[in-house]
Amino acid sequence: MSANDWGGDGMAGLTDILVSAMHPGQRMLLSTSDGFALAFAGCGAYEAEVWAVRQALALPDRSAHEAAAAPRDPATAPLCMGGASFVLSSSQP
């Protein structure tokens, strides 16, 4: 995905992408695997930060590629891009 796909907003456009993928009443979070909230929708900043840290503490101690292949909560998807590990999460609508 290029910056043009985000409307020139770069990282700030991530929230718009999450909003477009949500259902009413749902919350979504994109965070780093070590617990930093990058983008969130449907919740406040504090809730997103707590959610990201809790997920990081719950992740198994293994590589991102091993974690991506492991069974997981269906509302959480590990992502690996360029050697970095991220987690995309959503609440149930």
PDB file of N, CA and C in Angstrom:
ATOM      1  N   MET A   1       0.845  -1.163   0.000  1.00  0.00           N
ATOM      2  CA  MET A   1       0.000   0.000   0.000  1.00  0.00           C
ATOM      3  C   MET A   1       0.895   1.232   0.000  1.00  0.00           C
ATOM      4  N   SER A   2       0.605   2.173  -0.807  1.00  0.00           N
ATOM      5  CA  SER A   2       1.422   3.382  -0.892  1.00  0.00           C
ATOM      6  C   SER A   2       0.745   4.533  -0.151  1.00  0.00           C
ATOM      7  N   ALA A   3       1.485   5.622   0.027  1.00  0.00           N
ATOM      8  CA  ALA A   3       0.907   6.810   0.669  1.00  0.00           C
ATOM      9  C   ALA A   3      -0.282   7.324  -0.128  1.00  0.00           C
ATOM     10  N   ASN A   4      -0.269   7.130  -1.443  1.00  0.00           N
ATOM     11  CA  ASN A   4      -1.402   7.570  -2.269  1.00  0.00           C
ATOM     12  C   ASN A   4      -2.671   6.801  -1.925  1.00  0.00           C
ATOM     13  N   ASP A   5      -2.525   5.518  -1.546  1.00  0.00           N
ATOM     14  CA  ASP A   5      -3.681   4.723  -1.153  1.00  0.00           C
ATOM     15  C   ASP A   5      -4.299   5.256   0.136  1.00  0.00           C
ATOM     16  N   TRP A   6      -3.514   5.963   0.937  1.00  0.00           N
ATOM     17  CA  TRP A   6      -3.999   6.540   2.184  1.00  0.00           C
ATOM     18  C   TRP A   6      -4.417   7.984   1.987  1.00  0.00           C
ATOM     19  N   GLY A   7      -4.571   8.419   0.767  1.00  0.00           N
ATOM     20  CA  GLY A   7      -4.972   9.785   0.499  1.00  0.00           C
ATOM     21  C   GLY A   7      -3.906  10.797   0.865  1.00  0.00           C
ATOM     22  N   GLY A   8      -2.650  10.396   0.852  1.00  0.00           N
ATOM     23  CA  GLY A   8      -1.564  11.296   1.194  1.00  0.00           C
ATOM     24  C   GLY A   8      -1.409  11.529   2.681  1.00  0.00           C
ATOM     25  N   ASP A   9      -2.179  10.830   3.497  1.00  0.00           N
ATOM     26  CA  ASP A   9      -2.138  11.037   4.941  1.00  0.00           C
ATOM     27  C   ASP A   9      -1.076  10.208   5.646  1.00  0.00           C
ATOM     28  N   GLY A  10      -0.428   9.300   4.931  1.00  0.00           N
ATOM     29  CA  GLY A  10       0.582   8.453   5.552  1.00  0.00           C
ATOM     30  C   GLY A  10       0.003   7.663   6.713  1.00  0.00           C
ATOM     31  N   MET A  11       0.721   7.624   7.830  1.00  0.00           N
ATOM     32  CA  MET A  11       0.291   6.859   9.004  1.00  0.00           C
ATOM     33  C   MET A  11      -1.045   7.358   9.551  1.00  0.00           C
ATOM     34  N   ALA A  12      -1.316   8.649   9.430  1.00  0.00           N
ATOM     35  CA  ALA A  12      -2.572   9.200   9.932  1.00  0.00           C
ATOM     36  C   ALA A  12      -3.775   8.580   9.213  1.00  0.00           C
ATOM     37  N   GLY A  13      -3.586   8.105   7.998  1.00  0.00           N
ATOM     38  CA  GLY A  13      -4.659   7.485   7.234  1.00  0.00           C
ATOM     39  C   GLY A  13      -5.033   6.101   7.719  1.00  0.00           C
ATOM     40  N   LEU A  14      -4.227   5.519   8.600  1.00  0.00           N
ATOM     41  CA  LEU A  14      -4.535   4.183   9.108  1.00  0.00           C
ATOM     42  C   LEU A  14      -5.870   4.150   9.853  1.00  0.00           C
ATOM     43  N   THR A  15      -6.163   5.182  10.607  1.00  0.00           N
ATOM     44  CA  THR A  15      -7.428   5.227  11.335  1.00  0.00           C
ATOM     45  C   THR A  15      -8.598   5.201  10.368  1.00  0.00           C
ATOM     46  N   ASP A  16      -8.506   5.931   9.272  1.00  0.00           N
ATOM     47  CA  ASP A  16      -9.579   5.922   8.277  1.00  0.00           C
ATOM     48  C   ASP A  16      -9.774   4.536   7.680  1.00  0.00           C
ATOM     49  N   ILE A  17      -8.675   3.821   7.476  1.00  0.00           N
ATOM     50  CA  ILE A  17      -8.766   2.457   6.951  1.00  0.00           C
ATOM     51  C   ILE A  17      -9.470   1.554   7.956  1.00  0.00           C
ATOM     52  N   LEU A  18      -9.143   1.682   9.239  1.00  0.00           N
ATOM     53  CA  LEU A  18      -9.807   0.872  10.264  1.00  0.00           C
ATOM     54  C   LEU A  18     -11.300   1.200  10.317  1.00  0.00           C
ATOM     55  N   VAL A  19     -11.642   2.476  10.276  1.00  0.00           N
ATOM     56  CA  VAL A  19     -13.049   2.891  10.313  1.00  0.00           C
ATOM     57  C   VAL A  19     -13.811   2.294   9.133  1.00  0.00           C
ATOM     58  N   SER A  20     -13.198   2.276   7.962  1.00  0.00           N
ATOM     59  CA  SER A  20     -13.889   1.739   6.778  1.00  0.00           C
ATOM     60  C   SER A  20     -14.102   0.231   6.865  1.00  0.00           C
ATOM     61  N   ALA A  21     -13.332  -0.459   7.706  1.00  0.00           N
ATOM     62  CA  ALA A  21     -13.465  -1.911   7.838  1.00  0.00           C
ATOM     63  C   ALA A  21     -14.354  -2.328   9.007  1.00  0.00           C
ATOM     64  N   MET A  22     -14.790  -1.364   9.803  1.00  0.00           N
ATOM     65  CA  MET A  22     -15.558  -1.663  11.018  1.00  0.00           C
ATOM     66  C   MET A  22     -17.045  -1.856  10.752  1.00  0.00           C
ATOM     67  N   HIS A  23     -17.669  -2.562  11.698  1.00  0.00           N
ATOM     68  CA  HIS A  23     -19.124  -2.664  11.771  1.00  0.00           C
ATOM     69  C   HIS A  23     -19.580  -1.750  12.906  1.00  0.00           C
ATOM     70  N   PRO A  24     -20.833  -1.309  12.908  1.00  0.00           N
ATOM     71  CA  PRO A  24     -21.313  -0.462  14.004  1.00  0.00           C
ATOM     72  C   PRO A  24     -21.095  -1.134  15.361  1.00  0.00           C
ATOM     73  N   GLY A  25     -20.601  -0.365  16.312  1.00  0.00           N
ATOM     74  CA  GLY A  25     -20.367  -0.876  17.660  1.00  0.00           C
ATOM     75  C   GLY A  25     -19.058  -1.631  17.837  1.00  0.00           C
ATOM     76  N   GLN A  26     -18.296  -1.766  16.799  1.00  0.00           N
ATOM     77  CA  GLN A  26     -17.046  -2.520  16.858  1.00  0.00           C
ATOM     78  C   GLN A  26     -15.890  -1.579  17.185  1.00  0.00           C
ATOM     79  N   ARG A  27     -14.819  -2.137  17.774  1.00  0.00           N
ATOM     80  CA  ARG A  27     -13.579  -1.407  18.032  1.00  0.00           C
ATOM     81  C   ARG A  27     -12.470  -2.103  17.268  1.00  0.00           C
ATOM     82  N   MET A  28     -11.514  -1.343  16.747  1.00  0.00           N
ATOM     83  CA  MET A  28     -10.373  -1.927  16.039  1.00  0.00           C
ATOM     84  C   MET A  28      -9.093  -1.250  16.503  1.00  0.00           C
ATOM     85  N   LEU A  29      -8.014  -2.029  16.473  1.00  0.00           N
ATOM     86  CA  LEU A  29      -6.716  -1.547  16.928  1.00  0.00           C
ATOM     87  C   LEU A  29      -5.624  -2.143  16.058  1.00  0.00           C
ATOM     88  N   LEU A  30      -4.701  -1.308  15.621  1.00  0.00           N
ATOM     89  CA  LEU A  30      -3.469  -1.754  14.984  1.00  0.00           C
ATOM     90  C   LEU A  30      -2.353  -1.346  15.922  1.00  0.00           C
ATOM     91  N   SER A  31      -1.590  -2.336  16.390  1.00  0.00           N
ATOM     92  CA  SER A  31      -0.523  -2.056  17.342  1.00  0.00           C
ATOM     93  C   SER A  31       0.734  -2.822  16.960  1.00  0.00           C
ATOM     94  N   THR A  32       1.841  -2.408  17.550  1.00  0.00           N
ATOM     95  CA  THR A  32       3.081  -3.162  17.371  1.00  0.00           C
ATOM     96  C   THR A  32       3.016  -4.369  18.289  1.00  0.00           C
ATOM     97  N   SER A  33       3.806  -5.379  17.996  1.00  0.00           N
ATOM     98  CA  SER A  33       3.779  -6.584  18.820  1.00  0.00           C
ATOM     99  C   SER A  33       4.330  -6.328  20.216  1.00  0.00           C
ATOM    100  N   ASP A  34       5.037  -5.198  20.411  1.00  0.00           N
ATOM    101  CA  ASP A  34       5.543  -4.892  21.745  1.00  0.00           C
ATOM    102  C   ASP A  34       4.646  -3.915  22.512  1.00  0.00           C
ATOM    103  N   GLY A  35       3.427  -3.652  22.004  1.00  0.00           N
ATOM    104  CA  GLY A  35       2.430  -2.942  22.779  1.00  0.00           C
ATOM    105  C   GLY A  35       2.254  -1.465  22.527  1.00  0.00           C
ATOM    106  N   PHE A  36       2.625  -0.961  21.367  1.00  0.00           N
ATOM    107  CA  PHE A  36       2.431   0.443  21.035  1.00  0.00           C
ATOM    108  C   PHE A  36       1.247   0.571  20.086  1.00  0.00           C
ATOM    109  N   ALA A  37       0.228   1.327  20.472  1.00  0.00           N
ATOM    110  CA  ALA A  37      -0.957   1.523  19.632  1.00  0.00           C
ATOM    111  C   ALA A  37      -0.635   2.483  18.495  1.00  0.00           C
ATOM    112  N   LEU A  38      -0.748   2.011  17.248  1.00  0.00           N
ATOM    113  CA  LEU A  38      -0.479   2.838  16.074  1.00  0.00           C
ATOM    114  C   LEU A  38      -1.727   3.557  15.575  1.00  0.00           C
ATOM    115  N   ALA A  39      -2.844   2.838  15.528  1.00  0.00           N
ATOM    116  CA  ALA A  39      -4.108   3.404  15.048  1.00  0.00           C
ATOM    117  C   ALA A  39      -5.242   2.659  15.737  1.00  0.00           C
ATOM    118  N   PHE A  40      -6.317   3.374  16.008  1.00  0.00           N
ATOM    119  CA  PHE A  40      -7.463   2.753  16.664  1.00  0.00           C
ATOM    120  C   PHE A  40      -8.732   3.463  16.224  1.00  0.00           C
ATOM    121  N   ALA A  41      -9.842   2.754  16.341  1.00  0.00           N
ATOM    122  CA  ALA A  41     -11.148   3.320  15.982  1.00  0.00           C
ATOM    123  C   ALA A  41     -12.201   2.681  16.874  1.00  0.00           C
ATOM    124  N   GLY A  42     -13.173   3.474  17.284  1.00  0.00           N
ATOM    125  CA  GLY A  42     -14.254   2.972  18.113  1.00  0.00           C
ATOM    126  C   GLY A  42     -13.945   2.974  19.596  1.00  0.00           C
ATOM    127  N   CYS A  43     -12.789   3.494  19.971  1.00  0.00           N
ATOM    128  CA  CYS A  43     -12.407   3.584  21.376  1.00  0.00           C
ATOM    129  C   CYS A  43     -11.507   4.802  21.561  1.00  0.00           C
ATOM    130  N   GLY A  44     -11.251   5.154  22.797  1.00  0.00           N
ATOM    131  CA  GLY A  44     -10.395   6.292  23.091  1.00  0.00           C
ATOM    132  C   GLY A  44      -8.930   5.899  23.135  1.00  0.00           C
ATOM    133  N   ALA A  45      -8.067   6.892  23.214  1.00  0.00           N
ATOM    134  CA  ALA A  45      -6.622   6.661  23.216  1.00  0.00           C
ATOM    135  C   ALA A  45      -6.184   5.823  24.416  1.00  0.00           C
ATOM    136  N   TYR A  46      -6.736   6.111  25.596  1.00  0.00           N
ATOM    137  CA  TYR A  46      -6.340   5.356  26.783  1.00  0.00           C
ATOM    138  C   TYR A  46      -6.702   3.884  26.636  1.00  0.00           C
ATOM    139  N   GLU A  47      -7.931   3.612  26.215  1.00  0.00           N
ATOM    140  CA  GLU A  47      -8.370   2.222  26.031  1.00  0.00           C
ATOM    141  C   GLU A  47      -7.491   1.511  25.000  1.00  0.00           C
ATOM    142  N   ALA A  48      -7.153   2.194  23.910  1.00  0.00           N
ATOM    143  CA  ALA A  48      -6.299   1.597  22.877  1.00  0.00           C
ATOM    144  C   ALA A  48      -4.914   1.274  23.431  1.00  0.00           C
ATOM    145  N   GLU A  49      -4.357   2.162  24.240  1.00  0.00           N
ATOM    146  CA  GLU A  49      -3.035   1.925  24.823  1.00  0.00           C
ATOM    147  C   GLU A  49      -3.056   0.718  25.757  1.00  0.00           C
ATOM    148  N   VAL A  50      -4.084   0.635  26.601  1.00  0.00           N
ATOM    149  CA  VAL A  50      -4.203  -0.501  27.523  1.00  0.00           C
ATOM    150  C   VAL A  50      -4.387  -1.794  26.744  1.00  0.00           C
ATOM    151  N   TRP A  51      -5.233  -1.777  25.721  1.00  0.00           N
ATOM    152  CA  TRP A  51      -5.501  -2.949  24.884  1.00  0.00           C
ATOM    153  C   TRP A  51      -4.207  -3.422  24.223  1.00  0.00           C
ATOM    154  N   ALA A  52      -3.432  -2.488  23.681  1.00  0.00           N
ATOM    155  CA  ALA A  52      -2.178  -2.838  22.998  1.00  0.00           C
ATOM    156  C   ALA A  52      -1.176  -3.469  23.960  1.00  0.00           C
ATOM    157  N   VAL A  53      -1.051  -2.924  25.150  1.00  0.00           N
ATOM    158  CA  VAL A  53      -0.107  -3.470  26.137  1.00  0.00           C
ATOM    159  C   VAL A  53      -0.552  -4.850  26.592  1.00  0.00           C
ATOM    160  N   ARG A  54      -1.839  -5.025  26.852  1.00  0.00           N
ATOM    161  CA  ARG A  54      -2.341  -6.349  27.273  1.00  0.00           C
ATOM    162  C   ARG A  54      -2.079  -7.402  26.198  1.00  0.00           C
ATOM    163  N   GLN A  55      -2.283  -7.027  24.937  1.00  0.00           N
ATOM    164  CA  GLN A  55      -2.015  -7.977  23.851  1.00  0.00           C
ATOM    165  C   GLN A  55      -0.538  -8.340  23.793  1.00  0.00           C
ATOM    166  N   ALA A  56       0.324  -7.347  23.945  1.00  0.00           N
ATOM    167  CA  ALA A  56       1.762  -7.612  23.892  1.00  0.00           C
ATOM    168  C   ALA A  56       2.174  -8.561  25.007  1.00  0.00           C
ATOM    169  N   LEU A  57       1.605  -8.394  26.185  1.00  0.00           N
ATOM    170  CA  LEU A  57       1.930  -9.274  27.306  1.00  0.00           C
ATOM    171  C   LEU A  57       1.408 -10.690  27.077  1.00  0.00           C
ATOM    172  N   ALA A  58       0.330 -10.820  26.313  1.00  0.00           N
ATOM    173  CA  ALA A  58      -0.274 -12.128  26.057  1.00  0.00           C
ATOM    174  C   ALA A  58       0.348 -12.864  24.877  1.00  0.00           C
ATOM    175  N   LEU A  59       1.128 -12.148  24.043  1.00  0.00           N
ATOM    176  CA  LEU A  59       1.731 -12.804  22.879  1.00  0.00           C
ATOM    177  C   LEU A  59       2.770 -13.821  23.322  1.00  0.00           C
ATOM    178  N   PRO A  60       2.810 -14.958  22.659  1.00  0.00           N
ATOM    179  CA  PRO A  60       3.823 -15.955  23.000  1.00  0.00           C
ATOM    180  C   PRO A  60       5.222 -15.434  22.664  1.00  0.00           C
ATOM    181  N   ASP A  61       6.200 -15.930  23.372  1.00  0.00           N
ATOM    182  CA  ASP A  61       7.582 -15.516  23.151  1.00  0.00           C
ATOM    183  C   ASP A  61       8.164 -16.334  21.996  1.00  0.00           C
ATOM    184  N   ARG A  62       7.873 -15.909  20.779  1.00  0.00           N
ATOM    185  CA  ARG A  62       8.384 -16.569  19.581  1.00  0.00           C
ATOM    186  C   ARG A  62       8.435 -15.549  18.458  1.00  0.00           C
ATOM    187  N   SER A  63       8.985 -15.940  17.346  1.00  0.00           N
ATOM    188  CA  SER A  63       9.103 -15.001  16.235  1.00  0.00           C
ATOM    189  C   SER A  63       7.720 -14.630  15.705  1.00  0.00           C
ATOM    190  N   ALA A  64       7.641 -13.499  15.030  1.00  0.00           N
ATOM    191  CA  ALA A  64       6.368 -13.041  14.476  1.00  0.00           C
ATOM    192  C   ALA A  64       5.820 -14.043  13.465  1.00  0.00           C
ATOM    193  N   HIS A  65       6.699 -14.675  12.693  1.00  0.00           N
ATOM    194  CA  HIS A  65       6.240 -15.648  11.697  1.00  0.00           C
ATOM    195  C   HIS A  65       5.685 -16.898  12.370  1.00  0.00           C
ATOM    196  N   GLU A  66       6.289 -17.330  13.471  1.00  0.00           N
ATOM    197  CA  GLU A  66       5.751 -18.470  14.215  1.00  0.00           C
ATOM    198  C   GLU A  66       4.411 -18.098  14.854  1.00  0.00           C
ATOM    199  N   ALA A  67       4.320 -16.883  15.384  1.00  0.00           N
ATOM    200  CA  ALA A  67       3.076 -16.433  16.005  1.00  0.00           C
ATOM    201  C   ALA A  67       1.952 -16.347  14.977  1.00  0.00           C
ATOM    202  N   ALA A  68       2.281 -15.926  13.758  1.00  0.00           N
ATOM    203  CA  ALA A  68       1.274 -15.809  12.706  1.00  0.00           C
ATOM    204  C   ALA A  68       0.697 -17.172  12.336  1.00  0.00           C
ATOM    205  N   ALA A  69       1.492 -18.227  12.473  1.00  0.00           N
ATOM    206  CA  ALA A  69       1.046 -19.567  12.114  1.00  0.00           C
ATOM    207  C   ALA A  69       0.330 -20.276  13.260  1.00  0.00           C
ATOM    208  N   ALA A  70       0.424 -19.738  14.474  1.00  0.00           N
ATOM    209  CA  ALA A  70      -0.140 -20.397  15.650  1.00  0.00           C
ATOM    210  C   ALA A  70      -1.634 -20.125  15.778  1.00  0.00           C
ATOM    211  N   PRO A  71      -2.369 -21.035  16.437  1.00  0.00           N
ATOM    212  CA  PRO A  71      -3.789 -20.775  16.694  1.00  0.00           C
ATOM    213  C   PRO A  71      -3.926 -19.511  17.541  1.00  0.00           C
ATOM    214  N   ARG A  72      -5.006 -18.761  17.319  1.00  0.00           N
ATOM    215  CA  ARG A  72      -5.177 -17.499  18.045  1.00  0.00           C
ATOM    216  C   ARG A  72      -6.650 -17.139  18.132  1.00  0.00           C
ATOM    217  N   ASP A  73      -6.893 -16.103  18.883  1.00  0.00           N
ATOM    218  CA  ASP A  73      -8.225 -15.514  18.981  1.00  0.00           C
ATOM    219  C   ASP A  73      -8.628 -15.060  17.588  1.00  0.00           C
ATOM    220  N   PRO A  74      -9.823 -15.423  17.102  1.00  0.00           N
ATOM    221  CA  PRO A  74     -10.203 -15.029  15.736  1.00  0.00           C
ATOM    222  C   PRO A  74     -10.316 -13.529  15.543  1.00  0.00           C
ATOM    223  N   ALA A  75     -10.350 -12.757  16.626  1.00  0.00           N
ATOM    224  CA  ALA A  75     -10.449 -11.306  16.506  1.00  0.00           C
ATOM    225  C   ALA A  75      -9.071 -10.642  16.501  1.00  0.00           C
ATOM    226  N   THR A  76      -7.994 -11.446  16.459  1.00  0.00           N
ATOM    227  CA  THR A  76      -6.630 -10.919  16.477  1.00  0.00           C
ATOM    228  C   THR A  76      -5.825 -11.562  15.354  1.00  0.00           C
ATOM    229  N   ALA A  77      -5.127 -10.732  14.583  1.00  0.00           N
ATOM    230  CA  ALA A  77      -4.314 -11.247  13.486  1.00  0.00           C
ATOM    231  C   ALA A  77      -2.913 -10.642  13.552  1.00  0.00           C
ATOM    232  N   PRO A  78      -1.884 -11.493  13.756  1.00  0.00           N
ATOM    233  CA  PRO A  78      -0.514 -10.970  13.708  1.00  0.00           C
ATOM    234  C   PRO A  78      -0.126 -10.661  12.263  1.00  0.00           C
ATOM    235  N   LEU A  79       0.603  -9.584  12.065  1.00  0.00           N
ATOM    236  CA  LEU A  79       1.053  -9.171  10.736  1.00  0.00           C
ATOM    237  C   LEU A  79       2.558  -8.980  10.770  1.00  0.00           C
ATOM    238  N   CYS A  80       3.238  -9.414   9.721  1.00  0.00           N
ATOM    239  CA  CYS A  80       4.685  -9.232   9.607  1.00  0.00           C
ATOM    240  C   CYS A  80       4.963  -8.458   8.326  1.00  0.00           C
ATOM    241  N   MET A  81       5.645  -7.318   8.471  1.00  0.00           N
ATOM    242  CA  MET A  81       5.981  -6.506   7.299  1.00  0.00           C
ATOM    243  C   MET A  81       7.402  -5.990   7.459  1.00  0.00           C
ATOM    244  N   GLY A  82       8.253  -6.360   6.534  1.00  0.00           N
ATOM    245  CA  GLY A  82       9.617  -5.856   6.543  1.00  0.00           C
ATOM    246  C   GLY A  82      10.371  -6.127   7.819  1.00  0.00           C
ATOM    247  N   GLY A  83      10.158  -7.243   8.447  1.00  0.00           N
ATOM    248  CA  GLY A  83      10.852  -7.590   9.676  1.00  0.00           C
ATOM    249  C   GLY A  83      10.204  -7.037  10.930  1.00  0.00           C
ATOM    250  N   ALA A  84       9.185  -6.216  10.794  1.00  0.00           N
ATOM    251  CA  ALA A  84       8.473  -5.668  11.949  1.00  0.00           C
ATOM    252  C   ALA A  84       7.206  -6.484  12.190  1.00  0.00           C
ATOM    253  N   SER A  85       6.806  -6.574  13.446  1.00  0.00           N
ATOM    254  CA  SER A  85       5.621  -7.340  13.817  1.00  0.00           C
ATOM    255  C   SER A  85       4.529  -6.415  14.338  1.00  0.00           C
ATOM    256  N   PHE A  86       3.322  -6.625  13.840  1.00  0.00           N
ATOM    257  CA  PHE A  86       2.168  -5.827  14.230  1.00  0.00           C
ATOM    258  C   PHE A  86       1.023  -6.760  14.587  1.00  0.00           C
ATOM    259  N   VAL A  87       0.007  -6.219  15.241  1.00  0.00           N
ATOM    260  CA  VAL A  87      -1.188  -6.988  15.588  1.00  0.00           C
ATOM    261  C   VAL A  87      -2.407  -6.162  15.212  1.00  0.00           C
ATOM    262  N   LEU A  88      -3.296  -6.755  14.429  1.00  0.00           N
ATOM    263  CA  LEU A  88      -4.569  -6.133  14.076  1.00  0.00           C
ATOM    264  C   LEU A  88      -5.645  -6.830  14.883  1.00  0.00           C
ATOM    265  N   SER A  89      -6.401  -6.069  15.664  1.00  0.00           N
ATOM    266  CA  SER A  89      -7.412  -6.647  16.553  1.00  0.00           C
ATOM    267  C   SER A  89      -8.735  -5.942  16.373  1.00  0.00           C
ATOM    268  N   SER A  90      -9.800  -6.693  16.664  1.00  0.00           N
ATOM    269  CA  SER A  90     -11.131  -6.088  16.651  1.00  0.00           C
ATOM    270  C   SER A  90     -11.966  -6.721  17.739  1.00  0.00           C
ATOM    271  N   SER A  91     -12.909  -5.962  18.241  1.00  0.00           N
ATOM    272  CA  SER A  91     -13.871  -6.509  19.167  1.00  0.00           C
ATOM    273  C   SER A  91     -14.966  -7.173  18.338  1.00  0.00           C
ATOM    274  N   GLN A  92     -15.724  -7.989  18.980  1.00  0.00           N
ATOM    275  CA  GLN A  92     -16.873  -8.572  18.293  1.00  0.00           C
ATOM    276  C   GLN A  92     -17.961  -7.511  18.203  1.00  0.00           C
ATOM    277  N   PRO A  93     -18.584  -7.323  17.049  1.00  0.00           N
ATOM    278  CA  PRO A  93     -19.614  -6.277  16.928  1.00  0.00           C
ATOM    279  C   PRO A  93     -20.833  -6.611  17.781  1.00  0.00           C
TER     280      PRO A  93
END
